[in-house]
XYZ file of C-alpha atoms in Angstrom:
708
model
C -0.153 0.170 0.065
C 1.529 3.135 -0.962
C 0.456 6.801 -0.047
C 1.205 10.216 -0.502
C 4.816 11.357 1.116
C 3.218 13.880 3.307
C 0.584 12.136 4.705
C -0.107 12.196 8.256
C 0.638 8.685 9.036
C 3.755 8.562 7.284
C 4.849 11.928 9.032
C 3.656 10.428 11.906
C 5.892 7.282 11.414
C 9.261 9.257 10.117
C 8.876 11.438 13.037
C 8.114 8.951 15.779
C 4.826 9.914 17.002
C 6.878 13.718 16.372
C 9.138 13.069 19.167
C 12.188 13.337 17.077
C 13.936 16.447 17.958
C 12.542 17.261 21.108
C 14.820 17.820 24.095
C 14.757 15.127 26.298
C 16.355 13.371 29.793
C 17.514 16.666 31.321
C 20.040 16.862 34.018
C 21.190 19.813 36.108
C 24.293 20.757 37.700
C 24.028 21.552 41.387
C 25.134 25.128 41.106
C 22.798 25.427 38.526
C 25.451 27.044 35.862
C 24.586 23.901 33.078
C 21.587 21.450 31.954
C 22.683 18.721 30.032
C 19.996 16.631 27.651
C 19.588 14.922 24.363
C 18.179 16.537 21.315
C 18.121 14.983 17.755
C 19.243 17.668 14.808
C 15.919 17.433 13.525
C 12.248 16.199 13.724
C 12.868 13.504 11.190
C 16.432 12.755 12.705
C 16.663 9.487 15.180
C 20.398 10.310 16.147
C 20.665 12.062 19.434
C 23.008 14.352 20.544
C 24.520 15.284 24.018
C 23.901 18.963 24.333
C 25.095 21.661 27.309
C 23.154 24.713 27.941
C 24.377 27.616 29.838
C 21.713 29.130 31.917
C 23.751 32.610 32.449
C 24.061 33.289 29.253
C 21.338 31.201 27.206
C 23.812 29.754 25.019
C 24.136 26.058 23.700
C 26.643 23.258 22.763
C 27.428 20.055 21.790
C 29.231 18.158 24.067
C 28.988 14.628 22.288
C 28.079 14.445 18.180
C 27.398 10.421 17.048
C 28.169 10.648 13.846
C 31.253 12.364 14.661
C 31.957 10.091 17.354
C 31.615 7.068 15.011
C 33.216 8.661 12.048
C 29.891 8.410 10.062
C 30.090 4.593 10.501
C 26.509 3.187 11.171
C 25.768 1.866 14.831
C 26.072 -1.776 15.596
C 23.790 -2.560 18.578
C 24.153 -5.888 20.661
C 21.302 -8.007 21.473
C 21.383 -7.190 25.266
C 21.321 -3.474 24.085
C 18.457 -4.086 21.583
C 16.640 -5.910 24.766
C 17.082 -2.571 27.376
C 16.193 -0.629 24.981
C 12.917 -2.699 24.144
C 12.088 -2.523 27.884
C 12.050 1.423 28.039
C 10.290 1.713 24.767
C 13.701 3.573 23.360
C 13.089 3.995 19.291
C 15.632 6.943 18.802
C 19.234 6.294 18.102
C 22.626 7.716 18.734
C 23.062 8.906 22.374
C 19.811 7.114 23.994
C 20.856 7.174 27.522
C 23.872 9.316 29.708
C 24.925 9.709 33.382
C 26.813 12.116 35.516
C 29.491 12.880 38.002
C 27.616 14.375 40.988
C 29.179 17.384 39.633
C 27.677 17.525 36.205
C 31.095 17.787 34.626
C 31.748 14.296 33.220
C 29.278 12.531 31.324
C 29.196 8.768 29.805
C 27.389 6.773 27.580
C 27.446 3.859 24.809
C 27.836 4.258 21.150
C 27.590 1.097 19.092
C 28.619 -0.929 22.085
C 31.554 1.562 22.407
C 32.504 3.676 25.469
C 32.649 7.451 25.633
C 33.086 10.218 28.014
C 32.134 14.179 27.268
C 34.015 16.655 29.437
C 30.638 18.816 29.934
C 32.591 22.399 30.780
C 34.971 22.020 27.947
C 32.210 20.737 25.820
C 34.687 17.863 24.257
C 34.043 13.929 23.924
C 36.759 11.230 23.921
C 36.468 7.397 23.619
C 37.712 5.358 26.345
C 39.690 1.608 25.894
C 37.016 -1.165 26.570
C 35.719 -4.191 25.837
C 32.235 -4.594 24.319
C 29.703 -4.105 23.776
C 29.370 -1.000 26.568
C 26.507 -1.167 28.329
C 24.966 1.262 30.868
C 28.043 2.946 32.115
C 28.172 5.583 35.459
C 30.902 7.982 35.700
C 31.948 7.591 39.858
C 30.392 10.860 42.086
C 33.902 11.923 42.165
C 34.391 11.657 38.048
C 37.563 9.579 38.389
C 36.128 6.085 36.943
C 33.569 4.796 34.703
C 31.902 1.763 35.618
C 29.823 -0.139 32.696
C 28.678 -3.220 31.745
C 30.145 -5.864 29.101
C 29.182 -9.453 28.583
C 27.838 -9.659 32.309
C 30.929 -8.381 33.580
C 30.834 -4.943 36.042
C 33.788 -3.490 35.053
C 35.087 0.000 36.053
C 38.033 2.138 34.196
C 39.579 5.488 34.857
C 38.345 8.515 33.602
C 41.517 9.021 31.155
C 40.819 5.366 30.038
C 43.548 3.800 32.166
C 43.446 0.441 34.186
C 40.198 -1.015 32.906
C 39.417 -4.329 35.071
C 36.586 -6.277 35.788
C 35.188 -6.376 39.174
C 32.809 -9.412 38.788
C 32.800 -11.906 35.834
C 29.938 -14.260 35.287
C 30.457 -17.828 36.712
C 27.874 -19.362 33.620
C 25.900 -18.170 30.625
C 22.967 -17.472 32.874
C 24.599 -15.061 35.370
C 25.155 -11.580 34.408
C 26.190 -8.705 36.734
C 25.333 -5.034 37.278
C 22.332 -5.603 34.830
C 18.324 -5.606 35.362
C 16.556 -8.742 34.972
C 13.619 -8.893 32.894
C 10.778 -8.058 35.203
C 12.611 -5.216 36.956
C 13.082 -3.450 33.415
C 9.693 -4.237 32.558
C 7.357 -3.642 35.266
C 9.284 -2.570 37.913
C 10.472 0.448 36.625
C 14.282 -0.353 37.566
C 16.395 -0.521 34.249
C 19.827 -0.908 36.337
C 21.774 -3.078 38.131
C 25.165 -1.179 39.737
C 24.966 1.959 42.031
C 27.988 4.134 43.354
C 28.678 4.947 46.789
C 28.664 8.461 47.331
C 32.566 8.299 48.304
C 32.921 6.660 44.816
C 35.323 3.696 46.922
C 32.614 0.881 45.825
C 29.536 -0.093 44.182
C 26.257 -1.691 44.868
C 26.253 -4.473 42.486
C 23.421 -7.093 41.726
C 23.759 -10.538 40.460
C 21.499 -11.956 38.374
C 20.904 -15.804 37.486
C 18.480 -16.873 34.984
C 18.569 -20.289 35.621
C 15.291 -20.758 37.416
C 13.838 -18.983 34.438
C 11.993 -20.681 32.037
C 13.059 -20.550 28.055
C 10.780 -19.912 25.167
C 12.083 -19.269 21.748
C 11.217 -16.191 19.763
C 11.356 -16.791 15.669
C 10.923 -14.949 12.477
C 8.686 -17.467 9.981
C 9.494 -14.749 7.291
C 13.055 -15.847 7.551
C 13.895 -19.397 8.313
C 17.466 -19.484 7.890
C 17.512 -17.550 10.903
C 18.087 -19.726 14.259
C 15.235 -18.856 16.802
C 16.313 -16.250 19.761
C 16.158 -18.459 23.332
C 15.107 -16.152 25.603
C 14.520 -16.205 29.376
C 10.823 -15.016 29.978
C 9.128 -15.497 33.713
C 5.393 -16.602 32.415
C 2.605 -15.856 35.616
C 3.554 -18.848 37.841
C 6.720 -19.911 37.044
C 10.059 -19.575 38.439
C 11.802 -15.773 38.386
C 15.431 -14.981 38.096
C 17.311 -15.116 41.299
C 18.663 -11.547 42.214
C 21.518 -10.777 45.044
C 22.916 -8.126 45.835
C 26.113 -7.415 47.002
C 28.576 -4.249 48.130
C 32.015 -4.449 45.800
C 35.074 -2.607 46.460
C 37.037 -0.958 43.653
C 39.522 -3.911 44.504
C 36.891 -6.534 43.608
C 36.610 -7.736 47.381
C 32.641 -8.047 47.515
C 30.331 -8.512 50.603
C 26.487 -10.036 50.117
C 24.193 -7.835 51.446
C 21.465 -10.043 53.281
C 17.863 -9.853 53.676
C 14.935 -12.534 53.805
C 15.237 -13.338 50.042
C 12.974 -16.196 50.230
C 10.321 -13.694 51.600
C 10.932 -10.723 49.136
C 12.201 -12.096 46.191
C 11.812 -8.874 44.100
C 14.672 -5.889 44.488
C 12.703 -3.148 43.406
C 14.369 -0.111 44.104
C 18.111 1.150 45.136
C 18.769 4.429 47.040
C 22.555 5.527 47.551
C 23.157 9.122 48.220
C 25.233 11.236 51.143
C 22.306 11.707 53.155
C 22.322 7.865 54.720
C 22.814 4.580 54.115
C 21.983 2.708 51.476
C 18.067 1.969 51.005
C 16.712 -1.485 49.622
C 12.871 -1.645 48.768
C 12.383 -5.138 48.632
C 8.648 -7.100 47.461
C 7.222 -9.919 48.709
C 6.391 -12.201 45.254
C 2.375 -11.719 45.783
C 3.021 -7.629 46.074
C 0.827 -6.818 49.079
C 3.784 -6.840 51.398
C 7.776 -4.821 51.142
C 10.280 -3.677 53.253
C 12.683 -0.613 52.997
C 15.698 -1.729 54.267
C 18.774 0.090 55.519
C 21.959 -1.224 54.298
C 25.168 -1.601 56.504
C 27.807 -1.300 53.360
C 30.825 -2.335 55.689
C 28.842 -5.717 56.792
C 25.897 -6.320 54.407
C 23.421 -6.204 57.020
C 20.265 -5.238 56.672
C 17.935 -2.955 58.949
C 14.475 -2.346 58.715
C 13.000 1.347 58.560
C 9.582 0.783 57.187
C 6.884 -1.833 56.705
C 4.376 -2.063 53.875
C 1.159 -4.134 54.024
C -1.755 -4.204 51.318
C -4.387 -6.286 50.791
C -4.818 -5.856 47.346
C -0.878 -4.847 46.024
C 1.517 -2.591 46.621
C 2.406 -0.505 43.507
C 6.127 1.181 42.901
C 6.815 4.553 42.566
C 9.449 7.017 40.618
C 11.931 8.467 42.880
C 10.933 6.577 46.046
C 12.203 5.470 48.988
C 14.710 7.922 49.519
C 16.066 9.818 52.264
C 15.840 13.649 52.572
C 19.113 15.885 53.312
C 17.897 15.571 56.853
C 18.310 11.836 56.985
C 14.292 11.344 56.736
C 12.395 8.679 54.896
C 11.117 10.120 51.577
C 7.949 7.579 50.662
C 5.000 7.802 48.639
C 1.842 5.646 50.910
C -1.947 4.993 50.169
C -2.928 6.082 53.169
C -6.712 6.970 54.337
C -7.861 6.619 50.917
C -5.445 9.198 48.860
C -2.387 8.487 47.700
C 0.017 10.847 49.439
C 3.531 12.442 50.525
C 5.108 11.332 53.385
C 8.164 12.560 54.740
C 9.263 10.938 58.085
C 6.270 9.862 59.674
C 3.950 12.546 58.805
C 1.845 12.526 55.452
C 2.519 16.151 54.095
C -0.361 15.674 51.511
C -3.876 14.892 51.506
C -6.563 13.598 49.402
C -6.574 16.814 47.097
C -3.800 14.989 45.483
C -3.072 11.797 44.043
C 0.772 11.658 44.020
C 2.391 9.741 41.363
C 5.953 10.562 41.751
C 9.070 12.100 43.509
C 11.162 14.403 41.482
C 13.732 16.075 43.842
C 14.421 16.259 47.587
C 15.685 19.522 48.872
C 16.557 20.587 52.629
C 13.460 23.149 51.974
C 10.795 21.017 50.399
C 9.912 17.662 48.035
C 9.182 17.861 44.373
C 6.511 15.942 43.380
C 4.373 15.358 40.813
C 0.515 14.443 41.250
C -2.622 14.675 39.843
C -6.177 15.738 41.571
C -7.408 13.770 44.102
C -10.522 11.709 43.262
C -13.084 14.209 45.169
C -11.633 16.915 42.691
C -14.440 18.615 40.405
C -15.313 16.858 37.006
C -13.945 18.047 34.110
C -12.166 21.066 35.346
C -9.202 18.506 36.241
C -9.318 15.916 33.567
C -6.452 14.286 32.209
C -3.964 16.989 33.997
C -0.677 16.386 35.569
C 0.850 18.793 37.702
C 4.503 19.610 39.667
C 4.161 21.045 42.962
C 6.471 22.118 45.645
C 5.809 20.615 49.236
C 7.114 20.879 52.737
C 5.645 21.320 56.252
C 4.500 24.678 55.639
C 1.654 23.541 52.860
C 1.904 23.043 48.769
C 2.814 25.220 46.254
C 1.991 24.518 42.223
C 4.991 24.750 40.478
C 3.176 24.488 37.110
C 1.055 26.921 35.910
C -1.103 25.855 32.575
C -3.459 23.309 32.518
C -1.926 20.476 30.945
C 1.026 17.599 31.674
C 4.239 18.532 33.422
C 7.179 17.206 34.739
C 10.043 18.865 36.176
C 13.905 18.018 36.951
C 15.772 20.214 39.250
C 18.857 20.607 41.046
C 19.557 23.508 43.558
C 17.505 26.709 42.249
C 17.189 25.897 39.038
C 13.826 23.599 37.687
C 13.377 22.190 34.509
C 9.713 22.062 33.659
C 8.523 20.300 30.609
C 5.107 21.475 29.780
C 2.441 19.552 27.279
C -1.157 21.573 26.987
C -3.991 21.096 24.897
C -3.570 24.078 22.857
C 0.119 23.983 21.703
C 2.067 21.068 19.900
C 4.847 19.164 21.763
C 6.507 20.277 24.631
C 7.664 23.367 25.952
C 10.529 23.443 28.132
C 11.647 26.375 30.456
C 14.421 26.922 32.757
C 13.372 28.356 36.000
C 15.276 29.950 38.583
C 13.466 30.522 41.863
C 10.641 29.497 40.399
C 10.704 32.105 37.710
C 11.264 31.594 33.539
C 14.725 32.486 32.453
C 15.532 30.076 29.253
C 13.499 28.019 27.301
C 15.182 24.822 25.395
C 14.624 24.651 21.628
C 12.807 22.156 20.402
C 13.036 20.826 16.319
C 10.298 18.354 16.556
C 7.764 19.022 13.404
C 5.051 20.486 13.841
C 2.016 18.105 13.315
C 0.561 20.228 10.769
C -3.198 19.562 13.144
C -4.565 19.940 16.370
C -6.980 17.607 18.178
C -10.488 18.827 18.176
C -10.652 17.125 21.188
C -13.240 17.481 23.846
C -11.820 16.423 28.011
C -14.961 14.940 30.004
C -16.057 12.224 32.342
C -18.960 9.607 31.099
C -20.703 7.168 33.449
C -22.179 6.677 36.721
C -18.468 6.286 37.725
C -17.286 9.479 36.174
C -14.972 7.534 33.633
C -12.534 10.156 32.598
C -12.936 10.719 28.648
C -11.602 12.348 25.284
C -14.127 12.746 22.685
C -12.734 13.518 19.514
C -15.016 14.614 16.274
C -14.074 15.317 12.603
C -12.164 18.420 12.719
C -14.463 19.590 9.468
C -17.899 18.241 11.391
C -20.064 20.736 12.043
C -23.160 18.734 11.862
C -25.435 16.946 14.098
C -25.632 13.973 12.119
C -24.656 10.983 14.047
C -21.287 9.564 13.512
C -19.752 6.113 14.070
C -17.985 5.346 17.173
C -14.023 4.178 17.575
C -13.435 3.831 21.093
C -9.380 4.053 21.062
C -8.351 3.221 24.797
C -5.434 1.608 26.494
C -7.553 0.664 29.542
C -5.041 -1.176 31.556
C -2.928 -0.318 34.688
C 0.246 2.029 34.090
C -1.491 3.545 30.938
C -3.527 6.429 31.306
C -4.563 7.769 27.651
C -6.772 10.589 28.468
C -4.514 13.743 29.205
C -4.467 17.425 28.743
C -1.564 17.764 25.869
C -1.885 17.761 22.049
C 0.302 15.396 20.437
C -1.234 12.707 22.989
C -4.491 12.898 20.868
C -2.942 13.032 17.554
C -3.544 9.260 16.126
C -6.930 9.542 17.678
C -7.458 12.901 15.451
C -6.244 11.211 12.152
C -8.903 8.487 12.515
C -11.751 11.219 13.649
C -10.508 12.975 10.597
C -11.693 9.897 8.432
C -15.351 10.118 9.472
C -15.838 8.636 13.146
C -16.255 9.843 16.280
C -13.379 8.847 18.278
C -13.636 8.055 22.264
C -10.826 7.352 24.565
C -11.918 6.200 28.373
C -9.889 5.627 31.016
C -11.963 3.165 33.418
C -11.169 1.499 36.943
C -7.334 0.013 36.570
C -6.306 3.205 34.815
C -3.721 5.850 36.552
C -4.961 9.077 38.087
C -7.893 9.422 40.492
C -7.499 7.462 43.808
C -5.914 3.759 44.799
C -9.288 2.261 45.027
C -10.000 3.352 41.343
C -6.419 1.601 40.646
C -6.966 -1.053 42.786
C -11.052 -2.542 41.696
C -9.748 -4.501 38.762
C -8.107 -7.117 41.199
C -8.613 -10.641 39.955
C -10.867 -8.923 37.168
C -9.716 -7.156 34.332
C -13.056 -7.085 32.552
C -14.702 -4.533 34.767
C -12.658 -1.957 32.209
C -14.826 -3.626 29.283
C -17.494 -2.665 31.713
C -16.465 0.926 32.096
C -15.877 1.572 28.128
C -19.555 0.476 28.177
C -21.104 2.495 30.896
C -18.692 5.880 29.173
C -20.149 5.209 25.640
C -23.756 5.086 26.450
C -23.865 8.387 28.538
C -21.584 10.021 26.136
C -24.497 9.008 23.578
C -26.848 11.173 25.376
C -24.396 14.523 24.925
C -22.567 13.605 21.310
C -24.323 12.961 18.199
C -22.494 8.987 18.444
C -24.317 6.183 16.163
C -24.678 3.209 18.745
C -25.446 0.587 15.757
C -21.907 1.156 14.666
C -18.776 0.741 17.287
C -15.563 -0.175 16.360
C -12.632 -0.536 18.621
C -9.157 -0.506 18.466
C -5.938 -0.864 20.900
C -2.823 -2.633 21.504
C -1.432 -4.287 24.199
C -3.407 -4.175 26.695
C -5.635 -1.907 24.994
C -6.011 -5.045 21.982
C -6.981 -7.425 24.855
C -9.183 -5.292 25.355
C -10.584 -4.940 21.768
C -10.562 -8.514 21.467
C -12.699 -8.692 24.857
C -15.346 -5.927 23.676
C -15.763 -7.774 20.456
C -16.146 -11.616 21.952
C -17.834 -10.294 25.172
C -20.271 -7.411 24.039
C -21.470 -7.845 20.599
C -24.797 -5.975 21.600
C -22.205 -3.179 21.779
C -19.115 -3.319 19.416
C -19.597 -4.353 16.021
C -16.008 -4.792 15.098
C -12.528 -4.365 16.762
C -8.499 -4.499 15.966
C -6.622 -5.834 18.608
C -3.288 -4.940 18.368
C -0.155 -7.256 20.067
C -2.860 -8.613 22.655
C -2.077 -10.483 25.628
C -5.014 -12.749 24.905
C -4.203 -16.050 27.601
C -2.796 -13.990 30.931
C -0.771 -17.276 32.209
C 1.902 -16.275 29.279
C 2.163 -12.797 30.648
C 5.339 -11.854 32.870
C 5.521 -12.917 36.750
C 5.303 -9.401 38.181
C 2.883 -7.745 36.168
C 0.485 -10.275 36.274
C 0.220 -12.054 39.772
C 0.159 -8.390 41.105
C -3.180 -8.099 38.959
C -4.849 -11.559 38.982
C -2.658 -13.942 41.598
C -1.027 -16.660 40.267
C -2.942 -19.543 38.107
C -2.295 -22.035 40.274
C -4.076 -20.040 43.368
C -6.810 -17.594 40.911
C -7.360 -19.859 38.049
C -10.912 -18.210 37.737
C -9.499 -14.826 37.256
C -7.108 -16.514 34.482
C -10.241 -17.915 33.513
C -12.304 -14.716 33.131
C -9.469 -12.586 31.771
C -8.663 -14.757 29.009
C -9.911 -14.783 25.560
C -9.292 -18.241 24.218
C -10.856 -20.357 27.256
C -14.302 -21.476 26.478
C -15.195 -18.695 29.088
C -13.146 -15.930 27.070
C -14.973 -17.101 23.719
C -18.603 -17.419 25.014
C -20.775 -14.132 24.530
C -24.524 -13.747 24.792
C -26.249 -14.589 21.833
C -25.910 -12.449 19.255
C -23.771 -12.120 15.858
C -19.888 -12.423 15.429
C -18.295 -9.464 15.080
C -15.127 -8.809 12.795
C -12.075 -8.740 14.596
C -8.381 -8.088 12.720
C -5.606 -9.210 15.019
C -2.076 -7.490 14.356
C 1.025 -9.076 15.960
C 4.841 -8.148 15.725
C 6.688 -11.836 15.202
C 9.782 -10.414 17.080
C 7.912 -9.607 20.126
C 9.541 -10.663 23.427
C 7.024 -8.842 25.393
C 3.740 -10.022 24.591
C 4.784 -13.269 22.420
C 3.059 -13.860 19.093
C 1.788 -17.182 20.876
C -0.669 -15.024 21.956
C -2.100 -13.305 18.703
C -2.137 -17.789 17.072
C -3.731 -19.180 20.365
C -6.697 -16.821 19.498
C -6.913 -16.986 15.871
C -6.797 -20.653 16.696
C -9.429 -20.682 18.924
C -12.007 -18.353 16.701
C -11.559 -20.486 13.743
C -12.265 -23.641 15.537
C -15.614 -21.350 17.217
C -16.119 -20.288 13.608
C -15.806 -16.620 13.846
C -14.714 -14.206 11.466
C -11.600 -12.651 11.832
C -8.138 -11.514 10.180
C -4.228 -11.812 11.229
C -1.895 -9.161 10.135
C 1.546 -11.051 11.052
C 4.280 -7.986 11.134
C 7.480 -9.664 10.665
C 10.486 -8.554 12.162
C 8.711 -6.141 14.202
C 8.749 -6.019 18.269
C 6.077 -4.719 20.744
C 6.953 -1.186 18.987
C 6.612 -0.389 15.909
C 9.357 1.826 14.691
C 9.542 1.069 11.501
C 8.337 3.995 8.904
C 6.784 2.131 6.401
C 5.143 -0.250 8.344
C 3.382 1.898 11.312
C 2.262 4.342 8.219
C 0.311 1.352 6.437
C -0.444 -0.292 9.644
C -2.931 3.083 10.157
C -4.211 2.902 6.548
C -5.294 -0.881 6.728
C -7.076 -0.134 10.126
C -9.356 2.590 8.733
C -9.610 0.711 5.521
C -10.669 -2.872 7.749
C -12.971 -0.168 10.199
C -14.881 1.176 6.686
C -15.680 -2.065 5.771
C -16.643 -3.741 8.946
C -19.128 -1.116 9.649
C -20.290 -0.839 5.609
C -19.301 2.917 5.404
C -18.073 3.943 1.829
C -14.420 4.067 1.409
C -12.426 6.808 -0.760
């Protein structure tokens, strides 16, 4: 299928959803003099360079250009690095991550599996000799050494390239040092496996043994000459990797950190700062109990600082636990029906805010991101996330305009990243003492369209919704409906941000009223809202139906022609919709759907459904391939398109194949679109473009609409 070169699908794919060229990954020097960040050269350039902004003069300079450093050669990524990028959904190229010393004077990064360091004051970069392929290099706090991982070994080299050596080497092919295991990177938000001591004399180091994890094969049937890839995959109810933690000196001497790993096998978070002893957050496998432990780095002994328990599950949050500069424990907790910030033993926020992350902790306050709590007024706050300063005197909002905001801070300088409904992309402002002083330019392309979106709520449960109409629609004629949800945990889609609705708007412009609904289970309202789906994912479908029927009372929606599309959890939701509620949904597109939850990973699936052995009824009810999953009230069988990447190692293609087989056995109409060489994300330009066009064609055929 071909299309004009400058169509929205082509531009959307070429610009990676209009994110290329936008500045990201900010670090602020402690004295506020420099802001370091990544940015590519244009809205279609995938290769990020490392930049430095002088906050006083406002001048920018390139500290490291990947094309110059590689001499024009193309990048060569190791399988381990590709896997890391898949876990973080990284579609860029060039310098995709970096780390700095405490003074933010030295940065290190990997490029094409080689090790580089950049002097941030001078704006110069150099390669350090190191065996490769290099993964996750991080300077010591004093800037004298760089630690990194290569071939499963944790290594260290002098900042000038001298005395490279291995601190710990794997004892077998199943062992690695200094890397995060699959579930930590995919589900816990922990992408790293080693942490420097503040004094730069030793490190905390994770040892991962994948021996207990079952092995799966990922093959590409389009290339039968290639060997399948054998990967460890911890499916629900099966063995996890064994994770141990060591303190290791620069001389290689190590001391194991001791805790009850049998009871708390998940190492969810590590924090080591000058404010106190190293902190660990360890979780039980059922994620209903966890401990915050302080480590004695000399002996490896741990003592309990705080313990949490919850009847359903305990969530993990970015930035916590950590110490404040005065040595108080900073954490986020579910207390009194609200998600609150606690410093020491005192909650500093209440039900007015739903705290999402801790962004920075200073001697004077804590910088957080939060949305309005469950008691907030309806439509006015829908989809907004703001940055706040919190201390014992109260709460002050840093971000002012309605939208979605995040921040990075050091000293009196804050980098505020803001997305709003009325402005494409994100605006990056540098604030000093809370007042804007600089703006970091973005080279991202303008999408050339503005979503016609209404943020509202639907149904008795006030489900957050976004309703999008065609930009040229001015009449009252009811339109066919396309539901476009994610609908699951950690996946808020209804946000007050322009670019988040671009694809939905494009579908609307094809003649649909598009509805995006965030039902129970999605983040952003209250702990009870998120945890309502415990042992029953299908409640998210009930909320889609309730929202749709309520919105039809206020918007011109043709409920005789309703389709639904989604990816990943949203793909499962789309499949569930047409199978369980054919009275409501007349067609569905299930992209990379999780059709059998026993095939998904331990940490995610067991949090919500328990284990298959203990709660088989939860798995059966939420499955698309069991007899219960395929059952529906009497009614017509609705057309379903199943889309799946054959190289997906997160939601493996077995999900789609099992669903197709079950549908065929049951005599249900469906189409299967296999994507050769595609993983859980679709960065390939032509694939991403044509995938949108094929979906529109399927929807129009299935709903009986004329096609141009």
